Coordinates of C-alpha atoms and ligand atoms in Angstrom, one line a residue:
M127 CA 24.3 50.8 67.4
S128 CA 25.2 54.0 69.3
M129 CA 27.7 53.6 72.1
M130 CA 28.1 57.3 72.8
N131 CA 28.4 58.5 76.3
P132 CA 25.0 60.1 76.9
D133 CA 26.1 62.7 79.6
I134 CA 25.6 65.8 77.5
S135 CA 22.5 64.8 75.6
L136 CA 20.7 64.8 79.0
S137 CA 21.2 68.5 79.6
S138 CA 18.3 70.7 78.6
G139 CA 18.0 73.3 75.9
I140 CA 19.7 71.2 73.2
P141 CA 18.0 71.6 69.7
D142 CA 16.7 68.3 68.4
T143 CA 16.8 69.2 64.8
E144 CA 19.9 69.3 62.5
P145 CA 22.0 71.2 61.7
E146 CA 20.9 73.5 64.6
R147 CA 21.9 70.8 67.2
Q148 CA 25.5 70.7 65.7
Y149 CA 25.8 74.5 65.8
Y150 CA 24.9 74.3 69.5
Y151 CA 27.6 71.8 70.1
I152 CA 30.1 73.8 68.0
E153 CA 29.6 76.6 70.5
M154 CA 30.0 74.3 73.4
A155 CA 33.2 72.8 72.0
R156 CA 34.5 76.3 71.4
R157 CA 34.3 77.0 75.0
H158 CA 36.2 73.8 75.9
V159 CA 38.8 74.6 73.4
A160 CA 39.1 78.2 74.5
S161 CA 39.6 77.3 78.1
R162 CA 42.2 74.7 77.3
S163 CA 43.9 77.1 75.0
K164 CA 44.1 79.7 77.7
E165 CA 45.6 77.1 80.1
M166 CA 48.2 76.3 77.6
G167 CA 48.9 79.9 76.5
R168 CA 48.5 79.2 72.8
P169 CA 45.9 78.1 70.2
L170 CA 45.0 74.5 69.9
T171 CA 46.0 72.8 66.6
F172 CA 44.6 70.0 64.5
C173 CA 45.6 67.9 61.5
V174 CA 43.2 65.7 59.5
T175 CA 44.9 63.1 57.4
T176 CA 42.9 61.5 54.6
F177 CA 43.3 58.0 53.3
G178 CA 41.3 56.6 50.3
C179 CA 39.1 58.3 47.7
Q180 CA 37.6 61.7 46.9
M181 CA 34.6 60.9 49.0
N182 CA 36.9 60.8 52.0
A183 CA 38.7 63.9 50.9
R184 CA 35.4 65.8 50.8
D185 CA 34.4 64.4 54.2
S186 CA 37.7 65.7 55.5
E187 CA 36.9 69.2 54.3
K188 CA 33.7 69.0 56.4
L189 CA 35.8 67.9 59.4
R190 CA 38.2 70.8 58.9
G191 CA 35.3 73.2 58.6
I192 CA 33.9 72.1 62.0
L193 CA 37.3 72.1 63.7
E194 CA 38.0 75.6 62.5
R195 CA 34.7 76.8 63.8
I196 CA 35.5 75.3 67.1
G197 CA 38.6 77.4 67.3
Y198 CA 41.3 74.8 66.3
E199 CA 44.1 76.0 64.0
E200 CA 45.4 73.7 61.3
A201 CA 49.0 72.4 61.7
A202 CA 51.3 69.6 60.5
E203 CA 50.6 66.2 62.1
D204 CA 53.7 66.2 64.3
K205 CA 52.7 69.6 65.8
A206 CA 48.9 68.9 66.2
D207 CA 47.1 68.7 69.5
F208 CA 44.3 66.8 67.7
V209 CA 45.2 64.3 65.0
I210 CA 42.4 62.7 63.0
Y211 CA 42.8 59.9 60.5
N212 CA 39.9 59.6 58.0
T213 CA 40.4 56.0 57.1
C214 CA 39.8 53.8 54.0
T215 CA 39.3 50.1 54.0
V216 CA 38.9 49.2 50.4
R217 CA 42.0 47.1 50.4
E218 CA 43.8 45.4 53.4
N219 CA 46.9 47.5 53.0
A220 CA 44.9 50.7 53.7
N221 CA 44.1 49.2 57.2
T222 CA 47.7 48.1 57.8
R223 CA 48.9 51.7 57.1
V224 CA 46.6 53.1 59.7
Y225 CA 47.7 50.6 62.5
G226 CA 51.3 51.4 61.6
R227 CA 50.8 55.2 61.9
L228 CA 48.8 54.8 65.2
G229 CA 51.8 52.9 66.6
Q230 CA 54.0 55.9 65.8
L231 CA 51.5 58.3 67.5
K232 CA 51.5 56.4 70.8
P233 CA 54.8 57.8 72.1
L234 CA 53.8 61.3 71.1
K235 CA 50.6 61.0 73.0
Q236 CA 52.4 59.7 76.1
K237 CA 54.6 62.8 76.0
S238 CA 51.7 65.3 75.7
P239 CA 48.7 64.3 77.8
Y240 CA 46.4 66.8 76.2
M241 CA 46.9 65.4 72.7
M242 CA 43.8 63.8 71.2
I243 CA 43.6 61.2 68.5
G244 CA 40.4 60.7 66.4
L245 CA 39.7 57.9 63.9
C246 CA 36.8 58.0 61.5
G247 CA 35.8 56.8 58.0
C248 CA 35.3 53.5 56.3
M249 CA 37.6 51.3 58.3
M250 CA 35.8 52.2 61.5
Q251 CA 32.6 50.8 60.2
E252 CA 34.1 47.3 60.6
P253 CA 33.3 45.8 64.0
E254 CA 36.6 43.8 64.2
V255 CA 38.5 47.0 63.7
V256 CA 36.7 48.8 66.6
E257 CA 37.2 45.7 68.8
R258 CA 41.0 45.7 68.1
L259 CA 41.2 49.4 68.8
K260 CA 39.3 49.0 72.1
K261 CA 41.7 46.2 73.1
S262 CA 45.1 47.3 71.9
Y263 CA 44.9 51.0 71.1
R264 CA 43.3 52.4 74.3
F265 CA 45.1 55.8 73.7
V266 CA 42.7 56.7 70.9
D267 CA 40.2 59.3 72.1
L268 CA 37.5 59.4 69.5
I269 CA 36.1 56.7 67.1
F270 CA 33.3 57.4 64.7
G271 CA 32.3 56.2 61.2
T272 CA 31.1 57.4 57.8
H273 CA 27.5 58.2 58.7
N274 CA 28.0 60.6 61.5
I275 CA 31.0 62.8 60.6
Y276 CA 28.6 65.8 60.8
K277 CA 28.4 65.1 64.6
L278 CA 32.1 65.9 65.2
A279 CA 31.5 68.8 67.5
E280 CA 29.1 66.8 69.6
L281 CA 31.6 64.0 69.9
I282 CA 34.4 66.4 70.8
V283 CA 32.2 67.8 73.6
S284 CA 31.5 64.3 74.8
R285 CA 35.2 63.5 74.9
F286 CA 36.0 66.7 76.8
E287 CA 33.3 66.0 79.3
S288 CA 33.8 62.2 79.8
G289 CA 37.5 62.1 79.8
S290 CA 37.5 58.7 78.2
M291 CA 37.4 57.0 74.8
V292 CA 34.2 58.0 72.9
I293 CA 32.9 55.5 70.3
D294 CA 30.0 56.3 68.0
I295 CA 29.4 54.0 65.1
W296 CA 26.2 53.8 63.1
E297 CA 25.5 50.8 61.0
D298 CA 23.6 52.7 58.4
T299 CA 21.6 55.9 58.1
D300 CA 18.9 57.4 55.9
K301 CA 19.8 60.9 57.1
I302 CA 21.5 63.6 55.1
V303 CA 22.4 66.6 57.1
E304 CA 22.8 69.8 55.0
D305 CA 24.3 73.2 55.7
L306 CA 27.2 72.5 58.0
P307 CA 30.5 74.3 57.8
N308 CA 33.3 73.0 55.5
E309 CA 36.8 74.2 54.7
R310 CA 37.7 73.7 51.1
K311 CA 41.2 72.7 50.1
Y312 CA 41.0 74.8 46.9
A313 CA 39.3 78.2 46.4
F314 CA 38.5 77.6 42.8
K315 CA 37.3 74.0 42.6
S316 CA 35.3 71.7 44.9
G317 CA 33.9 68.3 45.3
V318 CA 30.1 68.1 45.7
N319 CA 28.4 65.0 47.1
I320 CA 25.4 64.1 45.1
M321 CA 24.7 60.8 46.7
F322 CA 26.0 58.6 49.5
G323 CA 26.4 54.8 49.9
C324 CA 26.1 52.1 47.3
N325 CA 23.6 49.4 46.5
N326 CA 25.7 47.4 43.9
F327 CA 27.3 44.8 46.1
C328 CA 30.2 44.0 43.7
S329 CA 31.3 40.7 45.3
Y330 CA 34.9 41.9 46.1
C331 CA 33.9 45.3 47.6
I332 CA 33.4 46.3 51.1
V333 CA 32.0 49.8 50.3
P334 CA 28.3 48.9 50.5
Y335 CA 29.0 47.6 54.0
V336 CA 30.9 50.6 55.3
R337 CA 29.0 53.4 53.4
G338 CA 25.5 52.0 53.7
R339 CA 22.6 52.1 51.3
E340 CA 22.4 54.4 48.4
R341 CA 20.8 57.8 49.2
S342 CA 20.7 60.8 46.9
R343 CA 20.7 64.4 47.9
A344 CA 17.7 66.5 46.6
P345 CA 18.6 68.2 43.3
E346 CA 17.6 71.6 44.9
A347 CA 20.1 71.1 47.7
I348 CA 22.9 70.3 45.2
I349 CA 22.1 73.2 43.0
R350 CA 21.9 75.5 46.0
E351 CA 25.3 74.3 47.1
I352 CA 26.9 74.8 43.7
R353 CA 25.4 78.3 43.3
Q354 CA 26.9 79.2 46.7
L355 CA 30.3 77.7 45.7
V356 CA 30.3 79.7 42.4
A357 CA 29.4 82.8 44.4
D358 CA 32.5 82.0 46.5
G359 CA 34.8 81.8 43.5
V360 CA 34.5 78.1 42.5
T361 CA 34.4 77.4 38.7
E362 CA 34.9 73.7 38.6
V363 CA 32.9 71.1 40.5
M364 CA 33.4 67.3 40.9
L365 CA 30.1 65.6 41.5
L366 CA 30.8 62.7 43.9
G367 CA 29.0 59.4 44.4
Q368 CA 29.9 55.7 44.5
N369 CA 27.8 55.2 41.4
V370 CA 26.6 58.6 40.1
N371 CA 24.8 56.9 37.2
S372 CA 22.1 55.7 39.6
Y373 CA 21.6 59.2 41.1
G374 CA 18.1 60.1 41.9
K375 CA 16.5 56.7 41.6
T376 CA 15.5 56.6 45.3
L377 CA 14.2 60.2 45.6
D378 CA 10.5 60.8 46.2
T379 CA 10.5 62.6 42.9
P380 CA 13.0 60.5 40.9
I381 CA 15.3 62.3 38.5
T382 CA 18.1 61.0 36.3
F383 CA 21.8 61.9 36.6
A384 CA 21.7 63.2 33.1
A385 CA 18.8 65.6 34.0
L386 CA 20.7 66.7 37.1
L387 CA 23.7 67.5 34.9
E388 CA 21.6 69.6 32.6
E389 CA 20.3 71.6 35.6
I390 CA 23.9 72.1 36.8
E391 CA 25.0 73.2 33.4
K392 CA 22.7 76.1 33.6
I393 CA 24.4 77.6 36.6
E394 CA 26.0 80.8 35.4
G395 CA 29.7 81.3 36.3
L396 CA 30.3 77.6 36.6
E397 CA 32.8 76.6 33.9
R398 CA 33.6 72.9 34.4
I399 CA 31.7 69.9 35.6
R400 CA 33.4 66.6 36.5
F401 CA 31.9 63.5 38.1
M402 CA 32.9 60.2 39.6
T403 CA 32.4 57.3 39.7
S404 CA 30.4 55.8 36.8
H405 CA 29.2 52.2 36.9
P406 CA 29.1 50.9 33.3
K407 CA 25.8 49.0 33.9
D408 CA 23.9 52.2 34.7
L409 CA 25.5 54.5 32.1
S410 CA 22.5 55.6 30.0
D411 CA 22.2 56.8 26.4
E412 CA 20.7 59.9 27.8
L413 CA 23.9 60.6 29.7
I414 CA 26.0 60.0 26.6
E415 CA 23.8 62.4 24.7
V416 CA 24.0 65.1 27.4
M417 CA 27.8 64.7 27.5
G418 CA 28.0 65.1 23.8
R419 CA 26.2 68.4 23.7
S420 CA 27.5 69.9 27.0
R421 CA 29.9 72.8 27.0
K422 CA 30.8 72.4 30.6
I423 CA 31.1 68.6 31.3
C424 CA 34.8 67.8 31.1
R425 CA 36.1 65.5 28.4
H426 CA 36.9 62.8 30.9
L427 CA 35.1 59.7 32.0
H428 CA 36.3 57.3 34.7
L429 CA 34.6 54.0 33.8
P430 CA 35.9 51.1 35.9
V431 CA 36.0 47.9 34.0
Q432 CA 37.5 45.8 36.9
S433 CA 38.1 42.8 34.5
G434 CA 37.8 42.0 30.8
S435 CA 36.6 38.5 31.3
T436 CA 32.8 38.0 31.1
D437 CA 33.1 35.0 33.5
I438 CA 34.9 37.0 36.1
L439 CA 32.6 40.0 35.7
K440 CA 29.7 37.7 36.4
K441 CA 31.4 36.4 39.6
M442 CA 32.2 40.0 40.5
N443 CA 28.4 40.8 40.2
R444 CA 29.1 43.6 37.8
H445 CA 26.1 43.0 35.5
Y446 CA 27.8 43.6 32.2
T447 CA 29.8 41.5 29.7
K448 CA 33.1 42.3 28.0
E449 CA 31.2 43.0 24.8
Q450 CA 28.7 45.3 26.5
Y451 CA 31.5 47.3 28.0
L452 CA 33.3 47.7 24.7
E453 CA 30.0 48.7 23.0
L454 CA 29.5 51.4 25.7
V455 CA 33.0 52.7 25.0
R456 CA 32.3 52.8 21.3
K457 CA 29.1 54.8 21.8
I458 CA 30.8 57.3 24.2
R459 CA 33.7 57.8 21.7
L460 CA 31.2 58.4 18.9
A461 CA 29.3 61.1 20.9
V462 CA 32.4 62.6 22.5
P463 CA 35.4 61.9 20.2
D464 CA 38.1 63.6 22.2
I465 CA 37.1 62.0 25.5
S466 CA 39.7 60.7 27.8
L467 CA 38.8 57.3 29.3
T468 CA 40.3 56.0 32.6
T469 CA 39.5 52.9 34.5
D470 CA 40.1 50.6 37.5
I471 CA 41.2 47.0 37.1
I472 CA 41.5 44.3 39.7
V473 CA 44.0 41.5 39.1
G474 CA 43.8 38.1 40.8
F475 CA 40.1 37.9 41.6
P476 CA 39.2 34.4 42.9
G477 CA 39.2 31.9 40.0
E478 CA 40.9 34.2 37.5
T479 CA 42.8 32.1 35.0
E480 CA 45.5 33.1 32.5
E481 CA 42.8 33.2 29.8
D482 CA 40.6 35.5 31.9
F483 CA 43.6 37.7 32.4
Q484 CA 44.3 37.8 28.6
E485 CA 40.7 39.1 28.2
T486 CA 41.5 42.0 30.5
L487 CA 44.7 42.7 28.5
D488 CA 42.5 42.6 25.4
V489 CA 40.2 45.2 26.7
V490 CA 43.2 47.4 27.6
H491 CA 44.5 47.1 24.1
K492 CA 41.1 47.8 22.5
V493 CA 40.0 50.7 24.7
R494 CA 43.5 52.3 25.0
Y495 CA 42.9 54.0 28.3
D496 CA 44.4 57.4 29.1
S497 CA 45.3 55.9 32.4
A498 CA 44.2 53.0 34.6
F499 CA 44.4 52.3 38.3
T500 CA 45.5 48.7 38.7
F501 CA 44.9 46.8 42.0
L502 CA 45.9 43.5 43.4
Y503 CA 42.8 41.7 44.5
S504 CA 42.5 42.1 48.3
K505 CA 40.3 39.7 50.3
R506 CA 37.9 41.7 52.4
S507 CA 36.2 39.7 55.1
G508 CA 32.4 39.7 54.9
T509 CA 32.3 40.1 51.1
P510 CA 31.1 37.2 49.0
A511 CA 34.4 36.9 47.1
A512 CA 36.3 36.3 50.3
A513 CA 34.5 33.0 50.7
M514 CA 35.1 31.9 47.1
E515 CA 37.3 29.0 46.3
D516 CA 40.3 29.2 43.9
Q517 CA 41.9 32.2 45.5
V518 CA 44.8 32.9 43.1
P519 CA 48.4 32.4 44.5
E520 CA 50.2 35.6 45.3
D521 CA 53.1 35.0 42.9
V522 CA 50.7 34.5 39.9
V523 CA 48.8 37.6 40.8
K524 CA 52.0 39.6 41.1
D525 CA 53.2 38.4 37.7
R526 CA 49.9 39.4 36.0
F527 CA 49.9 42.7 37.8
D528 CA 53.3 43.6 36.5
R529 CA 52.4 42.6 33.0
L530 CA 49.2 44.6 33.1
L531 CA 50.9 47.7 34.5
G532 CA 53.6 47.5 31.8
E533 CA 50.9 47.5 29.1
V534 CA 48.7 50.2 30.7
Q535 CA 51.7 52.6 31.1
K536 CA 52.9 52.0 27.5
I537 CA 49.5 52.8 26.1
A538 CA 49.0 55.7 28.4
R539 CA 52.2 57.3 27.2
E540 CA 51.2 56.9 23.6
V541 CA 47.7 58.2 24.2
C542 CA 48.9 61.2 26.1
A543 CA 51.3 62.1 23.2
V544 CA 48.5 62.6 20.7
H545 CA 47.6 66.0 22.0
E546 CA 51.1 67.4 21.5
G547 CA 51.1 70.7 19.6
S548 CA 47.4 71.4 20.3
I549 CA 46.2 74.5 22.2
Q550 CA 43.9 73.7 25.1
R551 CA 42.3 75.5 28.0
A552 CA 43.8 74.8 31.4
L553 CA 42.6 75.7 34.9
V554 CA 45.7 76.8 36.8
E555 CA 45.8 74.9 40.1
S556 CA 49.1 75.6 41.7
V557 CA 52.7 76.7 41.3
S558 CA 54.7 73.7 40.1
E559 CA 56.2 71.6 42.9
H560 CA 59.5 71.1 41.1
D561 CA 60.0 74.5 39.5
S562 CA 58.7 77.7 41.0
T563 CA 58.8 79.5 37.6
L564 CA 56.1 77.1 36.3
V565 CA 52.4 76.7 37.1
T566 CA 50.4 73.5 36.9
G567 CA 47.1 73.6 35.0
R568 CA 44.5 70.9 34.5
L569 CA 43.0 70.3 31.1
S570 CA 39.4 69.3 30.4
N571 CA 40.6 65.7 29.8
N572 CA 42.2 65.7 33.3
L573 CA 45.8 65.8 32.1
L574 CA 48.2 68.2 33.7
V575 CA 50.4 70.8 31.9
H576 CA 53.2 72.7 33.4
F577 CA 54.0 76.1 31.8
P578 CA 55.6 79.4 32.7
G579 CA 53.5 81.5 35.1
T580 CA 53.1 83.0 38.5
E581 CA 51.1 82.4 41.7
E582 CA 48.5 85.1 40.8
M583 CA 47.3 82.9 38.0
I584 CA 46.0 80.2 40.3
G585 CA 42.3 79.8 39.8
T586 CA 42.3 81.4 36.4
Y587 CA 42.0 79.7 33.0
A588 CA 44.7 80.0 30.3
D589 CA 45.0 78.8 26.8
V590 CA 48.1 76.7 26.6
R591 CA 50.1 75.2 23.8
L592 CA 51.1 71.6 24.7
E593 CA 54.7 71.7 23.5
E594 CA 56.0 68.4 24.8
C595 CA 54.5 65.3 26.2
R596 CA 56.6 63.9 29.1
G597 CA 54.9 60.6 29.6
F598 CA 51.8 61.4 31.6
Y599 CA 51.9 65.2 31.6
Y600 CA 52.8 68.1 29.3
I601 CA 55.3 71.0 29.2
G602 CA 53.5 73.9 27.6
S603 CA 53.6 77.6 26.9
L604 CA 51.0 80.3 27.3
E605 CA 49.3 81.1 24.1
A606 CA 49.5 84.9 23.7
G607 CA 46.5 87.0 22.6
R608 CA 43.8 84.4 23.1
Ligands
5AD786 N1 40.6 44.3 46.1 C1 41.2 45.1 45.2 N2 40.7 46.2 44.6 C2 39.5 46.6 45.1 N3 38.7 47.6 44.7 C3 37.6 47.6 45.4 N4 37.6 46.5 46.2 C4 38.8 45.9 46.0 C5 39.3 44.7 46.5 N5 38.7 43.9 47.4 C6 39.1 48.6 43.7 C7 38.1 48.6 42.6 C8 37.4 50.0 42.7 C9 38.5 50.8 43.4 C10 38.1 52.0 44.1 O1 39.2 49.9 44.3 O2 38.8 48.6 41.3 O3 37.0 50.5 41.5
SF4_787 FE1 38.1 53.8 50.7 FE2 35.9 53.0 49.5 FE3 35.8 54.3 51.7 FE4 36.5 55.6 49.6 S1 34.5 54.7 50.0 S2 37.5 55.7 51.5 S3 37.7 54.0 48.5 S4 36.6 52.3 51.4

């Protein structure tokens, strides 16, 4: 379904292949921005605000890259001429936040007629959202989805030329457009999409509906991108996909995720490889083996369990039992003894009884996660779970949630403390927010350590003695002479 104003596409001389077409529109948008900027006597500014997961964060870098090419300069949201919200819709409260913030933008926009507001991302893929925006939020300028963010320049041109709200939402796509600009948040690390979409249809989850069917990037394109990133100074990559363990299955020449990792491992100059997210049902022995012998894959695995109850897992359409999950954890720990395990847990899925919840607590006690993201079940319309009977009363869910959180945090504190006194390599990411004499480094197992250092160290590796565990992070000291 494309509702874009077709004015511009009718002009001649527009390339019909990508990314060439988008570079053409970037040039056109540049002219519009330059002329408005001349009129206003200052550069035009933008702000992209990201909601949701790392996938969205990476998409936002692509939006920033295009906006900078067009001639916009980045600014704080309250000073920006063009505000874009890259939205999430995984839980209802993500949507509520966006409506709230839009309400706050309205008076700003009334004061400055040239201001533009763009909305994109997962929430826009829901037809009822777009209907509501069209009806009650007429001041929004640009609405697009998850499949066509690469078209930002084209949409901007369309907005400049039509002078009215531009809406372009695709239901799904099989297209992957490579080689567009992007503006990375960090110089030394980067997310790399390896696949888009999801085919799992967990019964609570809206993602397959808003991110479309699973499609993998060609391994050559991924390797080429990482080589380029390394040449630009990146030493750590985070491979991104909704379910990285099923990477490559739909390619013309299928390849496994483990095989892809082995190829990436060979890239000289690359020091660390992370990936996210792993679905337990597709985590292969081959992957465990590769992780066991790799020197670059970080000692961290995010393995969402969602529930510890086999009955609930079945209703969630997760395709594993409690016992299979625990067995997987056992195998991983055997191959990679020092691995840090993290997870996602949903509390209050329809039909969840106290006994089911006790099974979840049991998994938490048995696995002893380094950390866990806990969520209240949120009913997403259009998903099978939304139509299930036995929705659990709010007060019961809240009570379980609090009990779970207490356990998760207690265990995480204990697990974090086991590294106290050890010396580990950290990638320095920033000057500490709270104390400018300290820098913050990330360990292979994803924990953070704050230790004395200076801004120049950002992007370098340091061997750090983990002096003191402070709950979920460490205070450390630089290990001299190593
Ligand atoms: N309600 C609550 N949590 C959800 N998640 C996904 N869908 C829902 C929902 N409807 C959680 C899952 C997933 C994480 C990204 O968000 O735990 O792993
Ligand atoms: Fe939110 Fe899921 Fe979209 Fe990520 S993929 S932004 S978690 S809805």
